[in-house]
Short mmCIF file of C-alpha atoms in Angstrom, two decimals:
data_model
loop_
_atom_site.label_atom_id
_atom_site.label_comp_id
_atom_site.label_asym_id
_atom_site.label_seq_id
_atom_site.Cartn_x
_atom_site.Cartn_y
_atom_site.Cartn_z
CA MET J 1483 -6.22 -21.36 -6.28
CA PRO J 1484 -4.80 -18.80 -3.80
CA ARG J 1485 -6.74 -15.53 -3.76
CA VAL J 1486 -5.39 -12.01 -3.41
CA LEU J 1487 -7.47 -9.09 -2.13
CA ILE J 1488 -6.20 -5.65 -3.16
CA THR J 1489 -7.61 -2.31 -2.03
CA GLY J 1490 -7.26 0.72 -4.27
CA ALA J 1491 -6.98 -1.79 -7.11
CA THR J 1492 -7.92 0.28 -10.17
CA SER J 1493 -4.93 2.61 -10.44
CA GLY J 1494 -1.28 3.03 -9.62
CA ILE J 1495 0.45 0.53 -7.40
CA GLY J 1496 -2.77 -1.35 -6.63
CA ALA J 1497 -3.49 -1.90 -10.31
CA ALA J 1498 0.10 -3.02 -10.88
CA PHE J 1499 -0.27 -5.61 -8.13
CA ALA J 1500 -3.50 -6.80 -9.73
CA ARG J 1501 -1.84 -7.20 -13.14
CA ARG J 1502 1.15 -9.02 -11.65
CA PHE J 1503 -0.87 -11.46 -9.55
CA ALA J 1504 -3.26 -12.13 -12.43
CA ALA J 1505 -0.31 -12.82 -14.74
CA ASP J 1506 0.94 -15.29 -12.12
CA GLY J 1507 -2.43 -17.09 -12.26
CA ARG J 1508 -3.80 -15.84 -8.94
CA ASP J 1509 -7.52 -15.28 -8.48
CA LEU J 1510 -8.34 -11.77 -7.32
CA VAL J 1511 -10.73 -9.79 -5.16
CA LEU J 1512 -10.48 -6.15 -6.22
CA VAL J 1513 -11.70 -3.32 -4.01
CA ALA J 1514 -12.15 0.30 -5.11
CA ARG J 1515 -14.71 3.12 -4.96
CA ASP J 1516 -15.40 3.59 -8.68
CA GLU J 1517 -17.64 0.67 -9.67
CA GLU J 1518 -17.44 1.27 -13.42
CA ARG J 1519 -13.65 1.48 -13.38
CA LEU J 1520 -13.51 -1.55 -11.13
CA ASP J 1521 -15.63 -3.62 -13.50
CA ASN J 1522 -13.53 -2.54 -16.50
CA THR J 1523 -10.33 -3.51 -14.70
CA ALA J 1524 -11.76 -6.90 -13.76
CA CYS J 1525 -12.95 -7.55 -17.31
CA VAL J 1526 -9.50 -6.87 -18.78
CA LEU J 1527 -7.77 -9.14 -16.26
CA ARG J 1528 -10.21 -11.99 -16.85
CA GLN J 1529 -9.77 -11.80 -20.61
CA ARG J 1530 -5.98 -11.53 -20.55
CA HIS J 1531 -5.16 -14.06 -17.85
CA ALA J 1532 -8.18 -16.38 -17.48
CA VAL J 1533 -8.37 -15.87 -13.73
CA ARG J 1534 -11.38 -15.38 -11.48
CA VAL J 1535 -11.82 -11.74 -10.47
CA GLU J 1536 -14.35 -10.68 -7.86
CA THR J 1537 -15.14 -7.00 -7.38
CA LEU J 1538 -16.23 -5.09 -4.30
CA ALA J 1539 -17.16 -1.47 -4.94
CA ALA J 1540 -16.57 0.09 -1.54
CA ASP J 1541 -15.63 3.43 -0.03
CA LEU J 1542 -13.52 2.11 2.82
CA LEU J 1543 -14.19 5.25 4.86
CA ASP J 1544 -17.82 4.19 5.07
CA ALA J 1545 -18.23 1.87 8.06
CA ALA J 1546 -20.73 -0.43 6.37
CA ALA J 1547 -18.67 -0.72 3.19
CA CYS J 1548 -15.52 -1.46 5.16
CA ALA J 1549 -17.41 -4.13 7.12
CA THR J 1550 -18.39 -5.80 3.82
CA VAL J 1551 -14.72 -6.11 2.86
CA GLU J 1552 -13.90 -7.41 6.33
CA GLU J 1553 -16.57 -10.09 5.92
CA ARG J 1554 -15.05 -11.14 2.61
CA LEU J 1555 -11.63 -11.45 4.20
CA ALA J 1556 -13.04 -13.59 6.98
CA ASP J 1557 -14.91 -15.92 4.58
CA THR J 1558 -13.47 -19.41 4.97
CA THR J 1559 -15.36 -20.91 2.02
CA ALA J 1560 -13.29 -18.91 -0.50
CA PRO J 1561 -10.28 -17.85 1.55
CA VAL J 1562 -8.06 -14.86 0.81
CA ASN J 1563 -4.41 -15.80 1.26
CA VAL J 1564 -2.80 -12.46 0.37
CA LEU J 1565 -4.00 -9.02 1.47
CA VAL J 1566 -2.60 -5.88 -0.14
CA ASN J 1567 -3.56 -2.78 1.86
CA ASN J 1568 -2.99 -0.14 -0.80
CA ALA J 1569 -5.87 2.37 -0.64
CA GLY J 1570 -4.86 5.88 0.36
CA PHE J 1571 -4.55 9.54 -0.52
CA GLY J 1572 -2.53 12.61 0.45
CA LEU J 1573 -3.25 16.28 1.09
CA PRO J 1574 -1.71 19.27 -0.70
CA ALA J 1575 -1.11 21.46 2.35
CA PRO J 1576 0.86 20.70 5.53
CA PHE J 1577 -0.80 20.49 8.90
CA PRO J 1578 -2.78 22.49 10.04
CA HIS J 1579 -3.60 24.13 6.69
CA SER J 1580 -5.86 21.36 5.38
CA PRO J 1581 -9.41 21.03 6.72
CA LEU J 1582 -9.55 18.94 9.87
CA ALA J 1583 -12.16 16.65 8.32
CA ASP J 1584 -9.77 15.87 5.44
CA GLU J 1585 -6.95 15.15 7.90
CA GLU J 1586 -9.18 12.73 9.80
CA ARG J 1587 -10.31 11.00 6.61
CA MET J 1588 -6.69 10.53 5.50
CA LEU J 1589 -5.66 9.22 8.91
CA ASP J 1590 -8.56 6.76 8.93
CA LEU J 1591 -7.79 5.44 5.45
CA LEU J 1592 -4.06 5.08 6.09
CA THR J 1593 -4.27 3.54 9.58
CA ARG J 1594 -7.73 2.47 10.78
CA VAL J 1595 -8.73 0.74 7.54
CA PRO J 1596 -5.57 -1.43 7.23
CA LEU J 1597 -5.90 -2.25 10.91
CA ARG J 1598 -9.48 -3.45 10.48
CA LEU J 1599 -8.85 -5.38 7.26
CA THR J 1600 -5.76 -7.05 8.68
CA HIS J 1601 -7.68 -7.97 11.83
CA ALA J 1602 -10.29 -9.66 9.63
CA ALA J 1603 -7.75 -11.51 7.49
CA VAL J 1604 -5.28 -12.78 10.07
CA PRO J 1605 -7.36 -15.45 11.91
CA GLY J 1606 -8.00 -17.40 8.72
CA MET J 1607 -4.38 -17.15 7.62
CA VAL J 1608 -3.20 -18.37 11.02
CA ALA J 1609 -5.66 -21.28 10.96
CA ARG J 1610 -4.45 -22.30 7.49
CA GLY J 1611 -0.80 -21.85 8.45
CA ARG J 1612 0.00 -19.58 5.51
CA GLY J 1613 -0.68 -16.15 4.14
CA ALA J 1614 0.82 -12.76 3.42
CA ILE J 1615 -0.03 -9.14 4.16
CA LEU J 1616 1.54 -6.32 2.16
CA ASN J 1617 1.00 -2.86 3.59
CA ILE J 1618 1.77 -0.07 1.13
CA ALA J 1619 3.53 2.55 3.21
CA SER J 1620 6.06 5.14 1.97
CA VAL J 1621 9.58 6.35 2.56
CA ALA J 1622 7.81 9.44 3.89
CA GLY J 1623 7.15 7.32 6.97
CA LEU J 1624 10.87 7.18 7.78
CA LEU J 1625 11.21 10.90 8.54
CA PRO J 1626 9.11 13.50 10.37
CA THR J 1627 7.03 14.58 7.37
CA GLY J 1628 3.68 15.80 8.63
CA THR J 1629 0.52 13.82 9.14
CA TYR J 1630 0.89 11.76 5.95
CA GLY J 1631 4.36 10.64 6.99
CA ALA J 1632 3.19 10.05 10.56
CA ALA J 1633 0.39 7.77 9.32
CA LYS J 1634 2.82 5.86 7.12
CA ALA J 1635 5.24 5.58 10.05
CA TRP J 1636 2.45 3.95 12.04
CA LEU J 1637 1.81 1.52 9.18
CA ILE J 1638 5.50 0.61 9.01
CA GLY J 1639 5.68 0.03 12.77
CA PHE J 1640 2.46 -1.99 12.71
CA SER J 1641 3.81 -4.15 9.88
CA GLU J 1642 7.15 -4.82 11.55
CA SER J 1643 5.50 -5.78 14.84
CA LEU J 1644 2.91 -7.98 13.13
CA ARG J 1645 5.63 -9.69 11.09
CA VAL J 1646 7.33 -10.87 14.29
CA ASP J 1647 4.08 -11.94 15.94
CA LEU J 1648 2.86 -13.96 12.93
CA ALA J 1649 6.15 -15.56 11.89
CA PRO J 1650 5.51 -18.75 13.96
CA ASN J 1651 2.25 -19.19 12.02
CA HIS J 1652 3.98 -18.86 8.62
CA VAL J 1653 2.13 -15.64 7.80
CA ARG J 1654 4.43 -13.10 6.16
CA VAL J 1655 4.08 -9.34 6.57
CA LEU J 1656 5.85 -6.70 4.50
CA ALA J 1657 5.80 -2.91 4.59
CA VAL J 1658 6.31 -1.57 1.06
CA CYS J 1659 7.95 1.88 1.14
CA PRO J 1660 8.15 3.49 -2.30
CA GLY J 1661 9.23 7.02 -3.05
CA PHE J 1662 7.82 9.11 -5.89
CA THR J 1663 5.94 6.71 -8.16
CA ARG J 1664 4.20 7.51 -11.45
CA THR J 1665 0.59 7.13 -10.36
CA GLU J 1666 -2.47 9.35 -9.96
CA PHE J 1667 -1.49 10.06 -6.35
CA GLN J 1668 0.21 13.42 -6.92
CA ARG J 1669 -2.52 14.79 -9.18
CA ARG J 1670 -5.27 13.77 -6.79
CA ALA J 1671 -3.38 15.33 -3.89
CA GLY J 1672 -2.87 18.57 -5.79
CA MET J 1673 0.92 18.30 -5.57
CA ASP J 1674 3.16 20.21 -7.97
CA VAL J 1675 5.95 17.81 -8.88
CA SER J 1676 6.82 19.31 -12.25
CA ASP J 1677 10.39 20.09 -11.18
CA LEU J 1678 11.26 16.51 -10.20
CA PRO J 1679 13.96 14.91 -12.38
CA ASP J 1680 13.21 11.69 -14.24
CA TRP J 1681 15.62 9.69 -12.09
CA ALA J 1682 13.51 10.39 -8.99
CA TRP J 1683 10.52 8.49 -10.34
CA LEU J 1684 9.67 4.82 -9.91
CA SER J 1685 7.23 2.84 -12.01
CA PRO J 1686 4.44 0.94 -10.25
CA GLU J 1687 5.73 -2.25 -11.87
CA HIS J 1688 9.16 -1.70 -10.31
CA VAL J 1689 7.55 -1.24 -6.88
CA VAL J 1690 5.59 -4.48 -7.26
CA THR J 1691 8.51 -6.52 -8.55
CA GLN J 1692 10.76 -5.40 -5.69
CA ALA J 1693 8.02 -5.98 -3.13
CA LEU J 1694 7.44 -9.57 -4.21
CA LYS J 1695 11.18 -10.25 -4.20
CA ASP J 1696 11.49 -8.85 -0.69
CA LEU J 1697 8.45 -10.82 0.48
CA THR J 1698 10.07 -14.03 -0.76
CA ARG J 1699 13.32 -13.07 0.97
CA GLY J 1700 11.53 -12.51 4.27
CA ARG J 1701 12.53 -8.87 4.61
CA PRO J 1702 10.55 -6.52 6.86
CA LEU J 1703 10.68 -3.54 4.46
CA SER J 1704 10.71 -3.19 0.70
CA ILE J 1705 12.30 0.04 -0.53
CA PRO J 1706 12.53 0.07 -4.34
CA GLY J 1707 15.20 2.14 -6.06
CA ARG J 1708 18.79 2.55 -4.91
CA HIS J 1709 18.36 6.29 -4.41
CA TYR J 1710 15.47 5.66 -2.04
CA GLN J 1711 17.41 2.91 -0.29
CA ALA J 1712 20.15 5.48 0.33
CA TYR J 1713 17.50 7.94 1.52
CA SER J 1714 16.17 5.30 3.91
CA PHE J 1715 19.64 4.54 5.26
CA ALA J 1716 20.31 8.22 5.92
CA ALA J 1717 16.89 8.70 7.53
CA ARG J 1718 17.48 5.83 9.94
CA HIS J 1719 21.04 6.71 10.89
CA LEU J 1720 21.23 10.50 10.90
CA PRO J 1721 20.77 12.32 14.22
CA ARG J 1722 17.10 13.17 14.58
CA PRO J 1723 17.60 16.98 14.48
CA LEU J 1724 19.45 16.61 11.17
CA ALA J 1725 16.81 14.19 9.89
CA ALA J 1726 14.13 16.74 10.76
CA ARG J 1727 15.94 19.39 8.69
CA LEU J 1728 16.22 16.93 5.80
CA ALA J 1729 12.49 16.33 6.07
CA ARG J 1730 11.79 20.02 5.43
CA SER J 1731 13.00 19.53 1.88
CA ARG J 1732 10.76 17.73 -0.61
CA THR J 1733 9.84 14.35 0.80
CA PRO J 1734 9.10 11.39 -1.47
CA ARG J 1735 5.53 10.10 -1.53
CA ASP J 1736 4.03 7.22 -3.45
#
């Protein structure tokens, strides 16, 4: 049975991916920091869908913990065929008003960790001639939107380049670029989004459904929601000075 490894798997988009893959009969490897919450999530998925669910309680910013997840991805005896790089967080204040240590932690989690996990997963996928990597980015990565957007822009560029390089080996790569999504992200980041209209919000399930459709279609990016697709089109085609002014207004984040 194909296995899926998901980071940040106990809430938001990561949890929605876990529910969807479990419902489709996929065995799972779930990675998150909170061991109790992780075990509870795994228990529910096993009972509802009769799938195997492994758990790895790991703070991916800890080098040893990240190495443990890398080792699991490289394990050929129980191979992982789909990697969902979802773990991440944001900061409430723009650069340089957040502590430098927090900026570095965010940058590491949004760029270095997916780089390392992907590096661990790819050789086995190439050897087997199949696999998929879904990198959860953001529409914030399409405009100049501070260090969070810059990190997501790196993840989008990394995904698009990797997609081309791995296509001959039948390994698919997709950058998932949601806008505002109803998750714990905003609360954890200390963001005040109380004035956002209902139409601006996506559900995690919508993000996952669109992502899997776009993966099947072989698209490089998945941007759920027509309003965010329009946002993406404008971001990519407006003159950069105008795009920079647009970015000063509220920028969608997952």
